[in-house]
């Protein structure tokens, strides 16, 4: 079923609404440019609305994103009315369709070979994969292969997406007698039709050296464009995100996210209406600043040894190398038409492509190594990340071990804590205490140096963003040194429900109330620090935590005052201690 199919039939009005007329409302879902009326109850939760869309239309709940008046309805347990949705309102449904499809190739001898292929690849590409996999078999030569689907011979240029229509597909392979090599397919390695493409780093401070790993990425992506390997738009995500190809066309080297295609920006390719007040999809962020935040995430992700030298590429939390670039290419979204003039050059973040076998959304968290989860919790708490859902953590297996890579940092370092959400909060690893190595790393973090570092790269954080950054780093440091788990620190930071302020918000509010006109930011932060100390002391008392060093590592001792804890923190477990 394609997104277009969805739009052709309205969602059925069930009998529960007919008997419940006064509580039901009609909303309109827009998806892929079409509008679907939908009857829901005001008291429905976001989860139940998504479930109904899944039941009626088959789109998995976890693949749906609902947006209302420029804000994502991201809290599944909140009610529709909590978000202010009322009768006649329009909700935008964005489907996070997977880029990968499974193609089963059946040979004449009933041998089956399975391939994971991106939906925007061609049949020719599939044939090349078959050749690689089937070395030594008669169908090794790409030009000897014929691929059939439902009895129809598939042209080399046909897109995999076209064959699959959102489902995995079975195709049949027929091997022809070897023939004379055919002429090259259009666009393959032919440079004479080369259209103008540009890819340059945006350099604000010429004194800062671009690390070799980033130069390599830039060179490969640029060569790929010269060889007419088009940027390919990802079918996942709410903004325009493009896979930049290696010159061979066989692998990706980077992801480019132009600022004018961010969610709510003018050229967003998913049809999200532009923001009316400049605020981004998450509260406390601005449209058009996503790329800055992506780059900042990499800059701030220091390696274990301290600030990055040009030799160290990956930081403690594993944020992939990212840089701001200018890029010109016809494949990007140009609703006003395209020519290769300067005005069509796009600015955005270019991030290294990381090999993966899916995201954390595709499997339960049980097998994730504790350190892999903890490294991400450190980054998210420190930067008050407002978009850490499991789909934004890529997963890979290296030597049998699961490695996690955090991506999509366009909503880190917000101006406030309102939309902080961490999916890992409910993973068992988050309840484990930090290791001594992680505690050491946290201890060495210096937020003033970090703010200065960002300034040297050209991003002078606004007072509000710097304030959030200072307070979240402070909370991470104080919480970790008291032996609190990422779960407990995360709970202080995240709202329990949409409209109930988090503990950290209350701390900030208290400090604001005690502000005297003319008070400096430093004094304000000092006030926050004092209030936070009292709160954390209370919390440790309630949790019965006291910490001491035993054999070089932090050990917690104490007792659990369960009834007291429950009042404050609804879901404590003994592993919290
Ligand atoms: N560094 C990377 N390496 C490999 N794949 C990536 C990388 N960054 C992004 N992707 C892929 O591109 C897709 C879109 O990217 P991303 O989620 O960052 O976009 P977005 O529009 O900001 O999404 P969201 O709706 O989650 O905010 C992801 O689902 C992921 O599959």
XYZ file of C-alpha atoms and ligand atoms in Angstrom:
608
model
C 0.000 0.000 0.000
C 1.430 3.379 -0.866
C 0.818 6.653 0.894
C -1.295 7.710 -2.067
C -3.529 4.646 -1.697
C -4.238 5.723 1.822
C -5.734 8.978 0.801
C -8.299 7.431 -1.493
C -10.539 5.976 1.218
C -11.710 7.878 4.304
C -11.205 6.261 7.692
C -14.440 4.605 8.763
C -16.590 6.219 11.370
C -17.097 3.484 13.941
C -20.275 2.828 15.868
C -18.615 3.896 19.170
C -18.764 7.485 17.897
C -22.380 7.296 16.863
C -23.349 6.417 20.450
C -20.926 8.941 21.851
C -21.684 11.909 19.690
C -20.987 14.732 22.162
C -17.492 13.503 22.985
C -16.398 12.786 19.459
C -14.664 15.246 17.162
C -13.782 15.146 13.487
C -10.209 15.924 12.577
C -8.550 15.946 9.168
C -5.387 14.041 8.484
C -3.208 15.228 5.638
C -0.895 12.661 4.169
C 1.036 12.998 0.912
C -1.051 15.973 -0.143
C -4.450 14.333 0.423
C -6.907 14.872 3.235
C -8.652 12.135 5.235
C -11.468 12.957 7.667
C -11.238 10.980 10.890
C -13.577 10.674 13.848
C -11.876 10.475 17.234
C -12.756 11.047 20.873
C -11.430 14.152 22.604
C -10.227 11.853 25.349
C -8.259 9.643 22.941
C -4.540 9.455 23.570
C -2.070 10.085 20.749
C -1.185 6.373 20.960
C -4.788 5.347 20.380
C -5.177 7.723 17.414
C -2.031 6.226 15.892
C -3.322 2.732 16.590
C -6.543 3.536 14.756
C -4.569 4.801 11.790
C -2.606 1.537 11.890
C -5.782 -0.567 12.123
C -7.539 1.264 9.306
C -4.588 1.964 7.060
C -1.876 -0.478 7.973
C 0.828 2.082 8.801
C 2.748 0.853 11.834
C 2.347 3.095 14.893
C 6.108 3.519 15.270
C 6.394 4.728 11.683
C 3.886 7.550 12.187
C 4.643 11.129 13.152
C 1.723 13.476 13.837
C 2.216 17.224 13.611
C -0.316 19.838 14.732
C 0.206 23.586 14.437
C 3.917 23.138 13.890
C 4.506 20.859 16.878
C 5.048 17.140 16.883
C 2.518 15.193 18.977
C 5.360 13.113 20.338
C 4.018 12.020 23.716
C 2.017 8.928 23.020
C 0.387 8.858 26.445
C -0.863 12.445 26.248
C -4.420 13.128 25.178
C -5.427 14.743 21.933
C -7.076 17.545 23.912
C -3.848 18.141 25.902
C -2.314 19.288 22.635
C -5.267 21.619 22.055
C -6.647 19.633 19.122
C -10.358 20.264 18.611
C -13.012 19.552 16.027
C -12.157 20.601 12.481
C -8.404 20.766 13.126
C -5.892 19.500 10.586
C -3.169 17.075 11.652
C -0.243 16.249 9.378
C 0.703 12.608 9.224
C 4.294 11.948 8.235
C 5.177 8.350 7.483
C 8.657 7.209 8.254
C 8.873 4.668 5.482
C 11.938 2.455 5.761
C 14.624 2.971 3.131
C 15.390 -0.728 3.100
C 13.359 -3.477 1.446
C 14.018 -7.193 1.345
C 14.134 -8.693 -2.135
C 14.094 -12.467 -2.409
C 15.666 -13.659 -5.627
C 14.568 -17.137 -6.742
C 16.693 -18.892 -9.304
C 15.513 -21.528 -11.799
C 16.944 -24.180 -9.438
C 14.714 -22.890 -6.625
C 17.685 -21.458 -4.819
C 16.681 -18.365 -2.818
C 18.946 -15.426 -2.097
C 17.778 -12.529 0.069
C 19.036 -8.970 -0.367
C 18.396 -5.831 1.622
C 18.147 -3.117 -1.003
C 17.356 0.568 -0.624
C 14.067 1.420 -2.284
C 15.655 4.026 -4.566
C 18.118 1.588 -6.128
C 17.592 0.227 -9.619
C 17.201 -3.322 -10.958
C 20.676 -2.926 -12.424
C 22.024 -2.420 -8.903
C 20.238 -5.590 -7.745
C 21.891 -7.500 -10.588
C 25.287 -6.208 -9.469
C 24.532 -7.406 -5.927
C 23.564 -10.823 -7.285
C 26.835 -10.994 -9.200
C 28.834 -10.117 -6.097
C 27.034 -12.685 -3.962
C 27.014 -15.448 -6.539
C 30.647 -15.566 -7.574
C 31.321 -18.979 -9.166
C 27.693 -19.446 -10.257
C 26.622 -19.184 -13.876
C 24.696 -15.929 -13.339
C 27.724 -14.019 -12.200
C 27.697 -11.701 -15.205
C 25.328 -8.757 -14.799
C 24.561 -8.651 -18.515
C 23.547 -12.312 -18.547
C 20.844 -11.808 -15.958
C 17.189 -11.222 -16.546
C 14.945 -10.335 -13.629
C 11.235 -11.082 -13.724
C 8.535 -10.003 -11.326
C 5.018 -11.405 -11.713
C 6.036 -12.620 -15.151
C 7.113 -9.147 -16.299
C 10.696 -8.602 -17.396
C 12.163 -5.702 -15.448
C 14.124 -2.996 -17.146
C 17.572 -2.191 -15.699
C 16.510 1.363 -14.839
C 13.340 0.335 -12.990
C 13.356 1.418 -9.344
C 13.150 -1.195 -6.582
C 10.525 1.032 -4.939
C 8.399 0.644 -8.022
C 8.480 -3.140 -7.857
C 7.843 -3.383 -4.151
C 5.160 -0.778 -3.487
C 6.149 -0.721 0.203
C 6.241 -4.501 0.544
C 9.182 -6.810 0.344
C 9.169 -8.609 -2.998
C 10.052 -11.914 -4.596
C 11.602 -11.751 -8.049
C 12.825 -14.455 -10.404
C 16.209 -14.657 -11.943
C 16.739 -16.074 -15.413
C 20.212 -16.490 -16.803
C 20.747 -15.895 -20.516
C 23.557 -17.315 -22.563
C 26.543 -14.997 -22.266
C 26.196 -12.135 -24.756
C 28.416 -9.430 -26.114
C 28.846 -6.703 -23.511
C 26.028 -4.196 -23.834
C 26.548 -0.482 -24.077
C 26.592 1.306 -20.774
C 23.290 2.244 -19.208
C 22.355 5.898 -19.275
C 24.074 7.923 -16.636
C 26.541 5.217 -15.631
C 30.017 6.634 -15.594
C 29.199 8.987 -18.471
C 30.521 12.376 -17.557
C 29.812 14.246 -20.717
C 26.312 15.174 -19.517
C 27.807 16.423 -16.311
C 25.598 19.114 -14.873
C 27.021 21.658 -12.526
C 27.320 20.409 -8.949
C 29.075 22.147 -6.120
C 30.065 20.900 -2.689
C 32.177 23.116 -0.433
C 32.734 23.307 3.309
C 31.483 26.510 4.956
C 34.520 27.872 6.759
C 33.916 30.605 9.317
C 37.203 30.430 11.157
C 40.164 29.739 8.831
C 42.372 29.012 11.843
C 40.469 25.814 12.568
C 41.753 22.814 10.673
C 39.269 20.470 9.026
C 40.119 16.933 10.209
C 41.255 14.469 7.501
C 38.217 12.262 8.113
C 35.965 15.161 7.092
C 38.107 16.046 4.061
C 37.826 12.431 2.906
C 34.053 12.538 3.265
C 33.868 15.858 1.368
C 36.109 14.585 -1.412
C 34.184 11.323 -1.859
C 30.812 13.079 -1.889
C 32.099 15.704 -4.308
C 33.591 13.044 -6.613
C 30.311 11.168 -6.456
C 28.470 14.267 -7.694
C 31.000 14.739 -10.497
C 30.402 11.148 -11.566
C 26.680 11.926 -11.708
C 25.877 9.799 -8.682
C 22.795 11.682 -7.623
C 21.971 12.596 -4.029
C 19.099 10.320 -3.013
C 16.377 11.608 -0.743
C 15.735 9.460 2.318
C 12.177 8.222 2.665
C 12.563 8.417 6.460
C 12.565 11.620 8.474
C 10.510 14.797 8.532
C 13.063 17.016 6.810
C 14.910 16.712 3.528
C 17.815 14.301 4.130
C 19.887 13.168 1.142
C 22.273 10.237 0.847
C 25.412 11.401 -0.972
C 26.927 8.611 -3.020
C 30.461 7.319 -3.360
C 31.863 7.794 -6.892
C 31.400 4.019 -7.432
C 27.668 4.422 -6.761
C 27.826 1.354 -4.520
C 27.926 2.949 -1.122
C 26.902 6.163 0.577
C 29.431 8.486 2.056
C 27.343 11.146 3.767
C 23.923 12.582 4.569
C 23.177 16.173 3.520
C 20.394 18.066 5.305
C 19.698 21.492 3.766
C 18.430 24.141 6.149
C 15.644 25.273 3.820
C 14.212 21.729 3.821
C 14.042 21.293 7.588
C 10.616 20.545 9.075
C 8.521 23.783 8.911
C 11.068 25.471 6.591
C 9.928 26.905 3.243
C 11.153 24.067 1.035
C 10.317 21.105 3.269
C 9.730 18.193 0.892
C 7.115 16.485 3.082
C 4.564 19.254 2.725
C 4.731 20.467 6.323
C 3.439 24.059 6.310
C 6.087 26.699 7.092
C 6.355 27.830 10.702
C 4.319 30.962 11.421
C 6.481 32.231 14.284
C 9.882 30.823 13.373
C 9.779 28.165 16.098
C 10.812 24.661 15.059
C 9.012 21.356 15.481
C 10.287 21.193 19.064
C 9.781 23.982 21.559
C 12.826 26.138 22.194
C 14.322 25.603 18.732
C 14.213 27.718 15.574
C 13.529 26.656 12.017
C 16.742 26.798 10.005
C 19.037 26.133 12.960
C 18.936 22.341 12.700
C 22.159 22.133 10.691
C 24.005 24.320 13.223
C 22.899 21.969 15.983
C 23.951 18.898 13.980
C 27.442 20.358 13.568
C 27.575 21.505 17.212
C 26.733 17.958 18.348
C 29.872 16.657 16.652
C 32.070 19.487 17.909
C 30.882 18.957 21.487
C 31.256 15.191 21.431
C 34.775 15.155 22.840
C 36.709 11.906 22.843
C 37.430 10.211 26.179
C 40.849 11.833 26.195
C 39.491 15.406 26.082
C 38.899 17.911 23.253
C 39.358 16.410 19.807
C 42.670 16.593 17.987
C 42.683 16.213 14.204
C 43.712 12.573 14.698
C 40.744 11.460 16.795
C 37.653 11.201 14.709
C 34.900 9.822 16.896
C 33.965 11.223 20.269
C 32.823 9.519 23.453
C 29.173 9.359 22.375
C 29.885 8.370 18.781
C 28.286 11.321 16.938
C 29.367 10.873 13.286
C 31.728 13.536 11.846
C 29.607 16.486 10.674
C 30.382 19.801 8.950
C 28.462 22.730 7.472
C 28.564 22.783 3.664
C 27.199 24.549 0.604
C 25.846 22.266 -2.063
C 24.262 22.736 -5.469
C 22.398 19.909 -7.143
C 19.232 19.445 -9.116
C 18.039 16.536 -6.966
C 17.321 18.677 -3.928
C 13.854 20.097 -3.424
C 13.496 23.207 -5.615
C 9.759 23.937 -5.723
C 10.419 27.228 -7.539
C 12.279 25.439 -10.327
C 15.974 24.745 -10.757
C 18.896 26.156 -12.647
C 22.521 25.960 -11.691
C 22.670 29.568 -10.516
C 24.021 30.704 -7.159
C 20.545 31.195 -5.730
C 19.947 27.448 -5.830
C 22.972 26.652 -3.690
C 21.823 25.093 -0.429
C 23.496 25.353 2.942
C 23.201 22.485 5.364
C 24.920 19.846 7.453
C 26.910 17.040 5.889
C 27.273 14.039 8.164
C 29.292 10.916 7.577
C 27.188 7.923 6.589
C 27.435 5.202 9.216
C 26.992 1.588 8.185
C 24.045 0.139 10.068
C 21.549 -2.672 10.151
C 18.640 -0.482 11.209
C 17.788 1.667 14.178
C 16.997 0.879 17.819
C 13.348 1.070 16.830
C 13.759 -2.223 14.995
C 14.577 -4.321 18.059
C 14.043 -4.375 21.816
C 16.777 -2.778 23.951
C 17.562 -5.946 25.956
C 20.836 -6.760 24.170
C 22.288 -3.266 23.937
C 25.559 -3.063 25.889
C 25.297 -0.799 28.947
C 28.200 1.408 27.844
C 26.657 1.909 24.422
C 23.449 3.187 26.008
C 25.269 5.231 28.640
C 27.392 7.102 26.085
C 24.169 8.333 24.471
C 22.556 9.250 27.792
C 25.562 11.460 28.566
C 25.187 13.329 25.281
C 21.414 13.721 25.581
C 21.435 14.954 29.173
C 24.311 17.311 28.503
C 22.691 18.892 25.465
C 19.056 18.644 26.687
C 18.242 16.812 23.466
C 14.604 17.238 22.493
C 14.509 14.467 19.888
C 15.987 11.266 21.222
C 13.636 8.629 19.965
C 14.842 5.118 19.248
C 14.727 5.764 15.481
C 17.505 8.298 15.962
C 19.991 5.693 17.184
C 21.516 3.528 14.461
C 22.533 0.007 15.315
C 25.296 -2.167 13.927
C 27.040 -5.388 14.847
C 30.805 -5.271 14.945
C 32.568 -8.535 15.810
C 29.315 -9.802 17.274
C 28.929 -6.748 19.514
C 26.136 -4.233 19.134
C 27.385 -0.688 18.489
C 24.984 2.258 18.718
C 25.388 5.530 16.810
C 23.358 8.585 17.768
C 22.125 10.644 14.803
C 19.718 13.505 14.113
C 20.768 16.226 16.530
C 18.828 19.091 14.979
C 16.978 19.635 18.252
C 19.792 19.541 20.782
C 20.786 22.658 22.795
C 17.236 24.093 22.880
C 16.288 27.325 24.671
C 14.256 25.488 27.308
C 13.573 22.023 28.688
C 9.932 21.762 27.602
C 10.374 19.065 24.948
C 13.218 17.000 26.390
C 12.405 13.379 25.676
C 14.644 10.363 25.973
C 13.414 6.987 24.746
C 16.273 5.286 26.602
C 14.704 6.346 29.904
C 12.699 3.147 29.828
C 15.550 0.857 28.825
C 17.003 -1.303 31.624
C 20.568 -0.081 30.990
C 19.533 3.447 32.019
C 18.971 2.209 35.569
C 22.541 1.034 35.923
C 25.039 3.435 37.514
C 27.674 5.049 35.291
C 31.050 3.298 35.107
C 34.114 4.929 36.604
C 35.374 5.739 33.085
C 32.140 7.519 32.213
C 32.158 9.372 35.535
C 35.678 10.510 34.777
C 34.593 11.786 31.369
C 31.651 13.654 32.878
C 33.918 15.185 35.520
C 36.200 16.627 32.845
C 33.398 18.362 30.929
C 33.650 22.141 31.064
C 30.595 23.953 29.758
C 32.272 27.381 29.551
C 35.011 25.893 27.376
C 32.323 24.216 25.281
C 30.461 27.484 24.739
C 33.733 29.165 23.748
C 34.516 26.258 21.423
C 31.188 26.652 19.622
C 31.853 30.408 19.348
C 35.189 29.694 17.701
C 33.295 27.669 15.077
C 30.977 30.605 14.471
C 28.015 29.733 16.671
C 27.560 32.251 19.457
C 24.844 30.532 21.506
C 21.903 32.731 22.474
C 21.607 33.555 26.179
C 18.734 31.054 26.495
C 20.501 28.175 24.705
C 23.691 28.792 26.683
C 21.639 28.829 29.892
C 20.004 25.469 29.096
C 23.386 24.037 28.169
C 24.959 25.278 31.412
C 22.130 23.905 33.546
C 21.973 20.518 31.842
C 25.739 20.028 32.078
C 25.512 21.050 35.737
C 22.759 18.502 36.378
C 24.716 15.743 34.654
C 27.830 16.500 36.691
C 26.091 16.849 40.028
C 23.778 13.868 39.465
C 26.562 11.569 38.286
C 28.842 12.535 41.169
C 26.061 11.628 43.602
C 25.774 8.200 42.011
C 22.432 8.792 40.292
C 21.654 6.605 37.300
C 20.949 8.090 33.839
C 17.323 7.102 34.468
C 17.050 9.247 37.591
C 18.883 12.202 36.045
C 16.790 11.847 32.899
C 13.599 11.840 34.941
C 14.598 15.142 36.484
C 14.922 16.547 32.998
C 11.886 15.137 31.209
C 8.249 15.997 31.776
C 6.145 13.122 33.026
C 3.168 14.406 31.042
C 2.798 17.066 28.389
C 1.697 19.874 30.703
C 3.389 18.927 33.981
C 6.654 20.772 34.383
C 9.757 18.698 34.974
C 11.861 18.979 38.141
C 14.543 20.894 36.231
C 11.974 23.389 34.942
C 10.792 23.955 38.494
C 14.373 24.524 39.653
C 14.870 27.124 36.904
C 11.585 28.773 37.789
C 12.543 29.025 41.459
C 15.829 30.623 40.490
C 14.052 33.069 38.170
C 11.741 34.110 40.998
C 14.706 34.978 43.148
C 16.306 37.078 40.392
C 16.856 40.733 41.202
C 16.898 43.171 38.255
C 20.426 43.639 37.004
C 21.597 40.270 38.315
C 24.272 38.772 36.062
C 23.901 35.444 34.269
C 26.732 34.047 36.384
C 24.831 34.876 39.588
C 21.678 33.355 38.136
C 23.504 30.117 37.323
C 24.962 30.110 40.823
C 21.417 30.403 42.213
C 20.301 27.468 40.045
C 23.271 25.507 41.343
C 22.278 26.071 44.981
C 18.647 25.121 44.405
C 19.742 22.060 42.438
C 22.024 20.965 45.307
C 19.099 21.089 47.725
C 16.825 19.202 45.323
C 19.430 16.510 44.697
C 20.149 16.159 48.388
C 16.440 15.661 49.017
C 16.234 13.194 46.194
C 19.213 11.181 47.402
C 17.671 11.109 50.853
C 14.367 9.921 49.437
C 16.083 7.303 47.317
C 18.273 6.367 50.247
C 21.392 6.862 48.195
C 24.706 7.768 49.666
C 27.872 7.376 47.750
C 31.399 6.521 48.731
C 34.546 5.483 46.937
C 35.410 1.814 47.388
C 38.287 0.270 45.432
C 38.457 3.208 43.071
C 34.793 3.113 42.054
C 31.668 4.770 43.293
C 29.568 2.466 45.450
C 26.134 3.319 46.592
C 24.870 2.305 49.972
C 21.623 2.984 51.682
C 18.025 2.021 51.987
C 14.877 2.550 50.032
C 12.050 4.646 51.383
C 9.648 3.367 48.790
C 6.538 5.274 49.810
C 8.399 8.593 49.838
C 10.098 7.868 46.555
C 6.844 6.959 44.892
C 5.400 10.371 45.636
C 8.258 12.003 43.820
C 9.257 9.449 41.216
C 6.506 7.149 40.055
C 8.557 4.176 38.862
C 11.624 3.555 41.015
C 13.056 0.065 41.111
C 15.589 -1.507 43.423
C 18.159 -1.283 40.612
C 17.947 2.463 41.043
C 19.918 2.090 44.206
N 24.885 9.462 9.724
C 23.982 8.649 9.185
N 24.368 7.433 8.724
C 23.487 6.585 8.142
N 22.189 6.878 7.955
C 21.742 8.066 8.394
C 22.607 9.015 9.036
N 21.881 10.111 9.354
C 20.633 9.874 8.939
N 20.534 8.643 8.354
C 19.339 8.038 7.746
O 18.556 9.049 7.152
C 17.224 9.024 7.699
C 16.744 10.452 7.869
O 17.629 11.125 8.724
P 17.148 11.858 10.045
O 16.354 10.946 10.925
O 18.362 12.453 10.656
O 16.217 12.957 9.375
P 15.151 13.912 10.013
O 14.332 14.457 8.916
O 15.835 14.895 10.886
O 14.309 12.846 10.890
P 13.309 12.937 12.121
O 11.962 12.927 11.526
O 13.598 11.660 12.892
O 13.609 14.164 12.909
C 17.329 8.256 9.013
O 16.202 7.539 9.294
C 18.507 7.322 8.775
O 18.030 6.116 8.210
